[in-house]
Amino acid sequence: MATLILVRHGRSTANTSGVLAGRTPGIALDERGAAQAAALPGRLAGVPLAAAVTSPLQRCRDTLRPLLDARPGLPLHVEDRINECDYGDWSGRKLAELGDEPLMEVVQGHASAAAFPGGESMRAMQNRAVEAVRDWNARVEAEHGEDATYLMCSHGDIVKAIVADALGLHLDLFQRIHVDPCSVTAIRYTRLRPFLLRLGDTGDFAGFAPREHPDSSGTAEVGGGAGAP
């Protein structure tokens, strides 16, 4: 079956302001995110792509714009099922204040039981995203052959949920996965099992440097975080 290149959108203004954007309209890439998007065509220059699929949100479309400009013949498809998680009443709130919500502990340690007030459950989020991947795998293989590669641009929690499924990890463990903004993850799907070829590859190791105020709590940032400073 097809090989999937998963790209998390570039760093956004919500990432840098510490806000859980969710599906809030008008969230754009910040200056660094725009630079990350501009570098994406060069990073993928050696990869033939049969199609590009995107979340409907602006930050994903903006991330793919330089790639589409560099490849005028690359078709773009909008896929609602890889939209950001619907965080409901949590959308637009500061991540720092959400840490005090009792639900956050469930989101971190028992994600399959977490449902956002006024929004969707994390289980539903994963189910729709994985269903989209399976459908696009079949479509791309039927139209371009079993060796075809295609790209999806989506969001941190969506990418992590798809990776967890590919690895056979229970959703309760998906917070152990981390993907930075504009990172590239690659999964090759076969008849019997998927193979994870790359995970959160940015080519940038700045995020490994010691931080002035390290976080030793083991808490994953809902939505994916802002990446290296």
Coordinates of N, CA, C and O in Angstrom, one line a residue, residues 21-139:
A21 N -5.5 26.5 20.5 CA -6.3 27.1 19.4 C -7.5 26.3 19.0 O -8.6 26.8 18.7
G22 N -7.3 25.0 18.9 CA -8.4 24.1 18.5 C -8.8 24.5 17.0 O -7.9 24.7 16.2
R23 N -10.1 24.7 16.8 CA -10.6 25.0 15.5 C -10.9 26.5 15.4 O -11.6 26.9 14.4
T24 N -10.4 27.3 16.2 CA -10.5 28.8 16.2 C -10.1 29.3 14.8 O -8.9 29.0 14.4
P25 N -10.9 30.0 14.1 CA -10.5 30.5 12.7 C -9.4 31.6 12.8 O -9.3 32.3 13.9
G26 N -8.7 31.7 11.8 CA -7.7 32.9 11.7 C -6.4 32.7 12.4 O -5.7 33.7 12.6
I27 N -6.1 31.5 12.8 CA -4.8 31.2 13.5 C -3.8 31.0 12.4 O -3.8 30.0 11.6
A28 N -2.8 31.9 12.3 CA -1.8 31.9 11.2 C -0.5 31.4 11.7 O -0.3 31.2 12.9
L29 N 0.4 31.2 10.8 CA 1.8 30.8 11.2 C 2.5 32.1 11.7 O 2.2 33.2 11.2
D30 N 3.4 31.9 12.7 CA 4.2 33.1 13.1 C 5.4 33.1 12.2 O 5.5 32.4 11.2
E31 N 6.3 34.0 12.5 CA 7.5 34.2 11.6 C 8.3 33.0 11.4 O 8.7 32.6 10.3
R32 N 8.5 32.3 12.5 CA 9.3 31.0 12.4 C 8.5 30.0 11.7 O 9.1 29.2 10.9
G33 N 7.2 29.9 11.9 CA 6.4 28.9 11.2 C 6.4 29.2 9.7 O 6.4 28.2 8.9
A34 N 6.4 30.4 9.3 CA 6.5 30.7 7.8 C 7.8 30.3 7.3 O 7.9 29.8 6.1
A35 N 8.9 30.5 8.1 CA 10.2 30.0 7.6 C 10.2 28.5 7.5 O 10.9 27.9 6.6
Q36 N 9.6 27.8 8.5 CA 9.6 26.4 8.4 C 8.8 25.9 7.2 O 9.3 24.9 6.5
A37 N 7.7 26.6 6.9 CA 7.0 26.2 5.7 C 7.8 26.4 4.4 O 7.7 25.6 3.5
A38 N 8.5 27.5 4.4 CA 9.3 27.9 3.2 C 10.4 26.8 3.0 O 10.9 26.6 1.8
A39 N 10.9 26.2 4.1 CA 12.0 25.2 3.9 C 11.4 23.8 3.5 O 12.2 22.9 3.1
L40 N 10.1 23.6 3.7 CA 9.6 22.3 3.4 C 9.8 21.7 2.0 O 10.1 20.6 1.8
P41 N 9.7 22.6 0.9 CA 9.9 22.0 -0.4 C 11.3 21.5 -0.6 O 11.5 20.4 -1.2
G42 N 12.3 22.1 0.0 CA 13.7 21.6 -0.1 C 13.9 20.3 0.7 O 14.6 19.4 0.2
R43 N 13.2 20.2 1.8 CA 13.3 19.0 2.7 C 12.7 17.8 1.9 O 13.2 16.7 2.1
L44 N 11.7 18.0 1.2 CA 11.0 17.0 0.5 C 11.3 16.9 -1.0 O 10.6 16.2 -1.8
A45 N 12.4 17.5 -1.4 CA 12.7 17.7 -2.8 C 12.9 16.3 -3.5 O 12.5 16.1 -4.7
G46 N 13.4 15.3 -2.8 CA 13.7 14.0 -3.4 C 12.5 13.1 -3.3 O 12.7 11.9 -3.7
V47 N 11.4 13.5 -2.8 CA 10.2 12.6 -2.6 C 9.1 12.9 -3.6 O 8.6 14.0 -3.6
P48 N 8.9 11.9 -4.5 CA 7.7 12.1 -5.4 C 6.4 12.0 -4.7 O 6.2 11.0 -4.0
L49 N 5.5 12.9 -4.9 CA 4.3 12.9 -4.2 C 3.1 12.8 -5.1 O 3.0 13.6 -6.1
A50 N 2.2 11.9 -4.9 CA 1.1 11.7 -5.7 C 0.0 12.7 -5.4 O -0.8 13.0 -6.3
A51 N -0.1 13.1 -4.2 CA -1.2 14.0 -3.8 C -0.8 14.7 -2.4 O 0.0 14.2 -1.7
A52 N -1.4 15.8 -2.2 CA -1.3 16.5 -0.9 C -2.7 16.6 -0.3 O -3.7 17.0 -1.0
V53 N -2.9 16.3 1.0 CA -4.1 16.3 1.7 C -4.0 17.2 2.9 O -3.0 17.1 3.6
T54 N -4.9 18.1 3.2 CA -4.8 19.0 4.3 C -6.0 19.1 5.1 O -7.1 18.9 4.7
S55 N -5.8 19.4 6.4 CA -6.8 19.9 7.3 C -7.4 21.2 6.7 O -6.6 21.9 6.1
P56 N -8.6 21.5 7.0 CA -9.2 22.7 6.4 C -8.7 24.0 7.1 O -8.9 25.1 6.6
L57 N -7.9 23.9 8.2 CA -7.6 25.1 8.9 C -6.4 25.8 8.3 O -5.6 25.3 7.6
Q58 N -6.4 27.2 8.5 CA -5.5 28.1 7.8 C -4.0 27.7 8.0 O -3.2 27.8 7.1
R59 N -3.7 27.3 9.2 CA -2.3 27.1 9.5 C -1.7 25.9 8.8 O -0.5 25.9 8.5
C60 N -2.6 25.0 8.4 CA -2.1 23.8 7.6 C -2.0 24.2 6.1 O -1.1 23.9 5.4
R61 N -3.0 25.0 5.7 CA -3.0 25.4 4.3 C -1.7 26.3 4.0 O -1.1 26.2 3.0
D62 N -1.5 27.2 5.0 CA -0.3 28.1 4.9 C 1.0 27.3 4.9 O 2.0 27.7 4.2
T63 N 1.0 26.2 5.6 CA 2.3 25.4 5.7 C 2.5 24.7 4.3 O 3.7 24.6 3.9
L64 N 1.5 24.4 3.6 CA 1.7 23.7 2.3 C 1.8 24.6 1.2 O 2.2 24.2 0.1
R65 N 1.5 25.9 1.4 CA 1.5 26.8 0.2 C 2.9 26.8 -0.5 O 2.9 26.8 -1.8
P66 N 4.0 26.9 0.2 CA 5.3 26.9 -0.6 C 5.6 25.6 -1.3 O 6.1 25.6 -2.4
L67 N 5.1 24.5 -0.7 CA 5.3 23.2 -1.4 C 4.5 23.2 -2.7 O 4.9 22.7 -3.7
L68 N 3.2 23.7 -2.6 CA 2.4 23.7 -3.8 C 2.9 24.6 -4.8 O 2.8 24.4 -6.0
D69 N 3.5 25.8 -4.4 CA 4.0 26.7 -5.4 C 5.2 26.1 -6.1 O 5.5 26.3 -7.3
A70 N 6.0 25.2 -5.4 CA 7.2 24.6 -6.0 C 6.8 23.4 -6.8 O 7.6 23.0 -7.7
R71 N 5.6 22.9 -6.6 CA 5.1 21.7 -7.4 C 3.7 22.1 -8.0 O 2.7 21.6 -7.5
P72 N 3.6 22.9 -9.1 CA 2.3 23.3 -9.6 C 1.4 22.2 -9.9 O 0.2 22.4 -9.9
G73 N 1.9 21.0 -10.3 CA 1.0 20.0 -10.7 C 0.5 19.1 -9.5 O -0.3 18.2 -9.8
L74 N 0.9 19.4 -8.3 CA 0.5 18.6 -7.2 C -0.9 18.9 -6.7 O -1.2 20.0 -6.3
P75 N -1.8 17.9 -6.8 CA -3.2 18.2 -6.4 C -3.3 18.3 -4.9 O -2.7 17.6 -4.2
L76 N -4.2 19.3 -4.5 CA -4.4 19.5 -3.0 C -5.9 19.1 -2.8 O -6.8 19.5 -3.5
H77 N -6.1 18.3 -1.7 CA -7.4 17.9 -1.3 C -7.6 18.3 0.2 O -6.7 18.1 1.0
V78 N -8.8 18.8 0.5 CA -9.1 19.2 1.9 C -9.9 18.0 2.5 O -10.8 17.5 1.9
E79 N -9.4 17.6 3.7 CA -10.0 16.4 4.3 C -10.5 16.8 5.7 O -9.6 17.1 6.6
D80 N -11.8 16.9 5.9 CA -12.3 17.3 7.2 C -11.9 16.4 8.4 O -11.8 16.8 9.5
R81 N -11.7 15.1 8.0 CA -11.5 14.1 9.1 C -10.1 14.2 9.7 O -9.8 13.6 10.7
I82 N -9.2 15.0 9.1 CA -7.9 15.3 9.8 C -7.8 16.7 10.3 O -6.8 17.3 10.6
N83 N -9.0 17.3 10.5 CA -9.1 18.6 11.2 C -8.6 18.5 12.6 O -8.5 17.4 13.2
E84 N -8.2 19.6 13.2 CA -7.8 19.6 14.6 C -8.9 19.0 15.5 O -10.1 18.9 15.2
C85 N -8.4 18.4 16.7 CA -9.4 17.9 17.7 C -10.3 19.1 18.0 O -9.9 20.2 18.2
D86 N -11.6 18.7 18.2 CA -12.6 19.7 18.6 C -12.5 19.8 20.2 O -13.1 19.0 20.9
Y87 N -11.8 20.8 20.7 CA -11.6 20.9 22.1 C -12.7 21.6 22.8 O -12.7 21.8 24.0
G88 N -13.7 22.0 22.0 CA -15.0 22.5 22.6 C -14.7 23.8 23.4 O -14.1 24.7 23.0
D89 N -15.1 23.7 24.7 CA -15.0 24.9 25.6 C -13.6 25.2 26.0 O -13.3 26.3 26.5
W90 N -12.7 24.3 25.7 CA -11.3 24.5 26.0 C -10.6 25.4 24.9 O -9.5 26.0 25.2
S91 N -11.2 25.5 23.8 CA -10.6 26.2 22.6 C -10.4 27.7 23.0 O -11.3 28.3 23.6
G92 N -9.3 28.2 22.7 CA -9.0 29.6 22.9 C -8.5 29.9 24.3 O -8.1 31.1 24.6
R93 N -8.4 28.9 25.2 CA -7.9 29.1 26.6 C -6.4 28.9 26.7 O -5.8 28.2 25.9
K94 N -5.8 29.6 27.7 CA -4.4 29.4 27.9 C -4.1 28.0 28.4 O -4.8 27.5 29.3
L95 N -3.1 27.4 27.9 CA -2.7 26.1 28.3 C -2.3 26.1 29.8 O -2.6 25.1 30.5
A96 N -1.7 27.1 30.3 CA -1.3 27.2 31.7 C -2.5 27.1 32.6 O -2.4 26.4 33.7
E97 N -3.6 27.7 32.3 CA -4.8 27.6 33.2 C -5.5 26.2 33.0 O -6.1 25.7 33.9
L98 N -5.4 25.6 31.8 CA -6.0 24.3 31.6 C -5.3 23.2 32.5 O -6.0 22.2 32.8
G99 N -4.1 23.4 32.8 CA -3.4 22.5 33.7 C -4.1 22.2 35.0 O -3.9 21.1 35.6
D100 N -4.9 23.1 35.5 CA -5.6 23.0 36.7 C -6.9 22.3 36.6 O -7.6 22.0 37.6
E101 N -7.4 22.0 35.4 CA -8.6 21.3 35.1 C -8.5 19.8 35.5 O -7.5 19.2 35.0
P102 N -9.5 19.3 36.2 CA -9.4 17.8 36.5 C -9.3 16.9 35.3 O -8.7 15.9 35.3
L103 N -9.9 17.4 34.2 CA -9.9 16.6 33.0 C -8.5 16.4 32.4 O -8.2 15.5 31.7
M104 N -7.6 17.4 32.7 CA -6.3 17.3 32.1 C -5.6 16.1 32.5 O -4.8 15.5 31.8
E105 N -5.8 15.6 33.8 CA -5.2 14.4 34.2 C -5.6 13.2 33.4 O -4.9 12.3 33.1
V106 N -6.9 13.2 33.0 CA -7.5 12.1 32.2 C -6.9 12.2 30.8 O -6.5 11.2 30.2
V107 N -6.8 13.4 30.2 CA -6.2 13.6 28.9 C -4.8 13.1 28.9 O -4.3 12.5 27.9
Q108 N -4.0 13.3 29.9 CA -2.6 12.9 30.0 C -2.5 11.3 30.2 O -1.6 10.7 29.5
G109 N -3.3 10.7 31.0 CA -3.1 9.4 31.4 C -4.1 8.4 30.9 O -3.8 7.1 31.0
H110 N -5.3 8.8 30.5 CA -6.3 7.9 30.1 C -7.1 8.5 29.0 O -8.3 8.7 29.0
A111 N -6.3 8.8 27.9 CA -6.9 9.6 26.8 C -8.1 9.0 26.2 O -9.0 9.7 25.7
S112 N -8.2 7.7 26.2 CA -9.4 7.0 25.6 C -10.7 7.3 26.3 O -11.8 7.1 25.8
A113 N -10.6 7.8 27.5 CA -11.8 8.2 28.3 C -12.0 9.7 28.3 O -13.0 10.1 28.9
A114 N -11.2 10.4 27.7 CA -11.3 11.9 27.7 C -12.2 12.4 26.6 O -12.1 12.1 25.5
A115 N -13.1 13.3 27.1 CA -14.0 14.0 26.1 C -14.1 15.4 26.6 O -14.3 15.8 27.7
F116 N -13.9 16.3 25.6 CA -13.8 17.8 25.9 C -15.2 18.4 26.0 O -16.0 18.1 25.2
P117 N -15.5 19.2 27.0 CA -16.8 19.7 27.2 C -17.2 20.6 26.0 O -16.4 21.5 25.6
G118 N -18.3 20.3 25.4 CA -18.7 21.0 24.2 C -18.0 20.6 23.0 O -18.2 21.2 21.9
G119 N -17.1 19.6 23.1 CA -16.3 19.2 21.9 C -16.4 17.7 21.7 O -17.5 17.1 21.9
E120 N -15.3 17.1 21.2 CA -15.4 15.6 20.9 C -14.5 14.9 21.9 O -13.7 15.4 22.6
S121 N -14.6 13.6 21.9 CA -13.7 12.7 22.6 C -12.4 12.5 21.9 O -12.4 12.6 20.6
M122 N -11.3 12.1 22.6 CA -10.1 11.8 21.9 C -10.2 10.5 21.2 O -9.5 10.3 20.1
R123 N -11.0 9.6 21.6 CA -11.2 8.4 20.9 C -11.9 8.7 19.5 O -11.5 8.1 18.5
A124 N -12.9 9.5 19.5 CA -13.5 9.9 18.2 C -12.5 10.6 17.3 O -12.5 10.4 16.1
M125 N -11.7 11.4 17.9 CA -10.6 12.1 17.1 C -9.8 11.1 16.4 O -9.5 11.2 15.2
Q126 N -9.3 10.1 17.1 CA -8.4 9.1 16.5 C -9.1 8.3 15.5 O -8.6 8.0 14.4
N127 N -10.3 7.9 15.8 CA -11.1 7.0 14.9 C -11.3 7.7 13.5 O -11.1 7.1 12.5
R128 N -11.7 9.0 13.5 CA -11.9 9.7 12.2 C -10.6 9.9 11.5 O -10.6 9.7 10.2
A129 N -9.5 10.2 12.2 CA -8.3 10.4 11.5 C -7.7 9.1 10.9 O -7.3 9.1 9.7
V130 N -7.8 8.1 11.6 CA -7.3 6.8 11.1 C -8.2 6.3 9.9 O -7.7 5.8 8.9
E131 N -9.5 6.5 10.0 CA -10.4 6.2 8.9 C -10.0 7.0 7.7 O -10.0 6.4 6.6
A132 N -9.7 8.2 7.8 CA -9.2 9.0 6.7 C -8.0 8.5 6.1 O -7.9 8.4 4.8
V133 N -7.0 8.1 6.9 CA -5.8 7.6 6.4 C -6.0 6.3 5.6 O -5.5 6.1 4.5
R134 N -6.8 5.4 6.1 CA -7.1 4.1 5.4 C -7.8 4.4 4.1 O -7.4 3.8 3.1
D135 N -8.7 5.3 4.1 CA -9.4 5.6 2.8 C -8.5 6.2 1.8 O -8.5 5.9 0.6
W136 N -7.6 7.1 2.3 CA -6.6 7.8 1.3 C -5.6 6.8 0.9 O -5.1 6.8 -0.3
N137 N -5.2 5.9 1.7 CA -4.2 4.8 1.3 C -4.8 4.1 0.1 O -4.1 3.8 -0.9
A138 N -6.1 3.6 0.3 CA -6.7 2.9 -0.8 C -6.9 3.7 -2.1 O -6.7 3.2 -3.2
R139 N -7.2 5.0 -1.9 CA -7.4 5.8 -3.1 C -6.1 6.1 -3.8 O -6.1 6.0 -5.1

